[in-house]
Every structure is written in C-alpha cells, then in structure tokens.
Amino acid sequence: MALKYVVKKTTFGFDKEKAEKYVARPFNVVTVDFKMLCDQVTKVGFVPRGTVKSVLDGLIDSLITYMEIGASVSLGEFGTFRPSFGCKSQDDEKEVTTDALKNRKIIFTPGSMFKGMIKSVSIQKLDSSKSNSSGTPGNGNGGNGEGGNEGGGEAPDPAA
C-alpha cells in the first residue's frame, strides 16, 4: 500500500503577485469510522467487539479526564496527546488574558511505531484521469464517498 497524492493549483495570498503554483495534496482513499476500527481490532486481536468498544470508550474518557487538567497523555509507542491553544500577541503583559486565547486544540505527537511507518511508506501520484470520473480528488472523502475506488482495480483492504 502507498499514500496517494494529487496535484492542485493553489493561489498563494501572502505575496504581492498572488502567484499560482502547483502543490501536492494528500488524497485520502477512505475514512475509517469508529465501527470499522472496532471490527478490525476484533479480527486482529481475537477480542469480542463489545470489549474493544468498551476499552476504547474508556480510553477516550480517560484522555479527556487528564487533558482537562492540562496533562499530556503518553500512550507509549502509539504517541502522546496534549491540550494546547494559540494566543493573540499583545503589546502589554496585562492584556494577555483568556480573551486573547484562541484555537483550542489537541496535539497528537506520533510515537515510534507511527514515525517508523510514515518514514518507510511509499508515496504515489494518483492518476487524475481515473479519479475525475467519479468526483474531485483531494476532497478528503475519496471523491465519491463510497470508499474511494475511483479508477477500478483493487479496493483498499481494510485488514492490511
């Protein structure tokens, strides 16, 4: 398996000429939802689906509990979750209040397993002539929302 990308024309607004350039954009073949993930873990781990769902629900609840108090949560080789936010810069220290805070977010830093995978995975350009028949490539849902098998051939194996 390989990561796929499409080439998109983009206008950059930060320069005076508003230059149009071409950039590679990731193309997500399919979005794996919670049910699909639980089913896959059940197949790989030989654990009943209800147990998998219960453990993942407990993990999510625990992540929320710890991040609400400002803690980073490490899941070993999986990675680390930490709460964060941005802040508008102010001229005076007294102006830096909660009103200046913006963009609350959770940052995920991948662990060693994910870092190794992403460094070694191959990357391929998606043939735009195949993808245009069923939708616009690069919209994040596989073009047609049905699993992303745009150009025929093999469908992605969710067990792989």
Coordinates of C-alpha atoms in Angstrom, one line a residue:
M1 CA 0.0 0.0 0.0
A2 CA 1.1 3.6 -0.6
L3 CA 0.0 7.1 0.3
K4 CA -1.6 8.9 -2.6
Y5 CA -1.4 12.5 -3.7
V6 CA -3.0 14.8 -6.3
V7 CA -1.5 17.9 -7.8
K8 CA -3.6 21.1 -7.2
K9 CA -3.2 24.6 -8.5
T10 CA -3.1 27.0 -5.5
T11 CA -3.0 30.8 -5.2
F12 CA -0.7 32.0 -2.5
G13 CA -2.1 35.2 -1.0
F14 CA 1.0 36.1 1.1
D15 CA 2.9 37.5 -1.8
K16 CA 2.1 40.6 -3.8
E17 CA 1.7 38.8 -7.1
K18 CA -0.8 36.3 -5.8
A19 CA 1.2 33.7 -7.7
E20 CA -0.4 30.5 -8.7
K21 CA 1.7 27.4 -8.0
Y22 CA 1.2 23.7 -8.1
V23 CA 1.4 21.7 -4.9
A24 CA 0.9 18.0 -3.9
R25 CA -2.1 17.4 -1.7
P26 CA -2.7 14.1 0.2
F27 CA -5.6 12.1 -1.2
N28 CA -7.5 10.1 1.5
V29 CA -8.9 7.0 -0.1
V30 CA -11.3 6.2 2.7
T31 CA -12.2 7.4 6.2
V32 CA -12.2 4.6 8.8
D33 CA -15.0 5.2 11.2
F34 CA -15.2 4.0 14.8
K35 CA -17.2 0.9 14.0
M36 CA -14.8 -0.2 11.2
L37 CA -11.9 0.3 13.6
C38 CA -13.5 -1.7 16.3
D39 CA -14.3 -4.5 13.8
Q40 CA -10.7 -4.6 12.6
V41 CA -9.3 -4.7 16.2
T42 CA -11.7 -7.6 16.9
K43 CA -10.4 -9.5 13.9
V44 CA -6.7 -8.9 14.7
G45 CA -6.9 -9.2 18.5
F46 CA -9.5 -12.0 18.8
V47 CA -11.3 -9.9 21.3
P48 CA -15.1 -9.5 21.2
R49 CA -16.3 -6.3 19.6
G50 CA -18.1 -5.1 22.7
T51 CA -14.9 -5.4 24.7
V52 CA -12.9 -3.5 22.1
K53 CA -15.6 -0.7 22.1
S54 CA -15.6 -0.6 25.9
V55 CA -11.9 -0.3 26.2
L56 CA -11.7 2.4 23.5
D57 CA -14.5 4.3 25.1
G58 CA -12.7 4.1 28.5
L59 CA -9.5 5.3 26.8
I60 CA -11.3 8.3 25.3
D61 CA -12.9 9.2 28.7
S62 CA -9.5 8.9 30.4
L63 CA -7.8 11.1 27.8
I64 CA -10.5 13.7 28.4
T65 CA -10.1 13.5 32.2
Y66 CA -6.4 14.0 32.1
M67 CA -6.3 16.6 29.3
E68 CA -8.9 18.7 31.1
I69 CA -6.4 19.3 33.9
G70 CA -3.7 20.2 31.4
A71 CA -1.8 16.9 31.4
S72 CA -0.1 15.4 28.4
V73 CA -1.0 11.7 28.0
S74 CA 1.5 9.3 26.6
L75 CA 0.3 6.0 25.1
G76 CA 3.8 4.5 24.7
E77 CA 4.7 3.6 21.1
F78 CA 1.3 4.9 19.9
G79 CA 2.1 8.5 20.8
T80 CA 1.2 11.4 23.0
F81 CA -1.9 13.7 23.3
R82 CA -1.6 17.1 24.8
P83 CA -4.0 20.0 25.1
S84 CA -2.9 23.3 23.6
F85 CA -4.1 26.7 22.4
G86 CA -2.9 29.7 20.4
C87 CA -2.8 33.3 21.7
K88 CA -3.1 36.7 20.0
S89 CA 0.1 38.7 20.7
Q90 CA -0.4 41.7 22.9
D91 CA 1.6 44.9 23.5
D92 CA 1.3 44.7 27.2
E93 CA 1.6 41.8 29.6
K94 CA -1.7 42.7 31.3
E95 CA -3.6 42.4 28.1
V96 CA -2.7 38.7 27.9
T97 CA -5.9 37.3 29.3
T98 CA -8.2 34.4 28.5
D99 CA -9.9 36.7 25.9
A100 CA -6.6 36.7 23.9
L101 CA -6.5 32.9 23.7
K102 CA -7.8 31.2 20.5
N103 CA -7.7 28.0 18.6
R104 CA -8.0 25.4 21.4
K105 CA -6.8 22.1 20.1
I106 CA -5.4 18.7 20.9
I107 CA -1.9 18.0 19.5
F108 CA -1.1 14.4 18.8
T109 CA 2.6 13.6 18.5
P110 CA 3.1 10.1 17.0
G111 CA 5.2 7.5 18.8
S112 CA 8.0 5.4 17.4
M113 CA 5.6 2.9 15.6
F114 CA 3.9 5.7 13.6
K115 CA 7.1 7.6 12.9
G116 CA 8.7 4.4 11.5
M117 CA 5.7 3.7 9.4
I118 CA 5.4 7.2 7.9
K119 CA 9.1 7.3 7.1
S120 CA 9.0 4.0 5.2
V121 CA 5.6 4.1 3.4
S122 CA 5.7 4.7 -0.3
I123 CA 4.0 7.7 -1.9
Q124 CA 2.4 7.6 -5.3
K125 CA 0.7 10.2 -7.5
L126 CA -2.9 9.5 -8.1
D127 CA -3.8 9.3 -11.8
S128 CA -6.1 12.3 -12.2
S129 CA -7.7 10.8 -15.4
K130 CA -9.0 7.9 -13.3
S131 CA -10.2 10.0 -10.4
N132 CA -12.1 12.6 -12.3
S133 CA -14.8 10.2 -13.5
S134 CA -16.3 9.9 -10.0
G135 CA -15.5 13.0 -8.1
T136 CA -12.9 15.7 -7.4
P137 CA -9.8 14.2 -6.0
G138 CA -8.4 15.6 -2.7
N139 CA -11.7 16.4 -1.1
G140 CA -10.9 14.1 1.9
N141 CA -13.6 11.5 1.3
G142 CA -12.3 9.6 -1.6
G143 CA -14.1 11.5 -4.3
N144 CA -17.3 9.7 -4.2
G145 CA -17.8 8.9 -0.5
E146 CA -18.1 5.2 -1.2
G147 CA -14.6 4.0 -0.2
G148 CA -12.6 5.8 -2.9
N149 CA -12.1 3.0 -5.5
E150 CA -12.1 5.6 -8.2
G151 CA -10.3 4.0 -11.1
G152 CA -11.2 0.4 -10.8
G153 CA -8.6 -2.1 -9.8
E154 CA -8.2 -3.3 -6.3
A155 CA -10.1 -1.7 -3.5
P156 CA -8.1 -0.9 -0.3
D157 CA -8.0 -3.9 2.0
P158 CA -9.1 -2.6 5.5
A159 CA -7.4 -5.6 7.0
A160 CA -4.0 -4.7 5.6

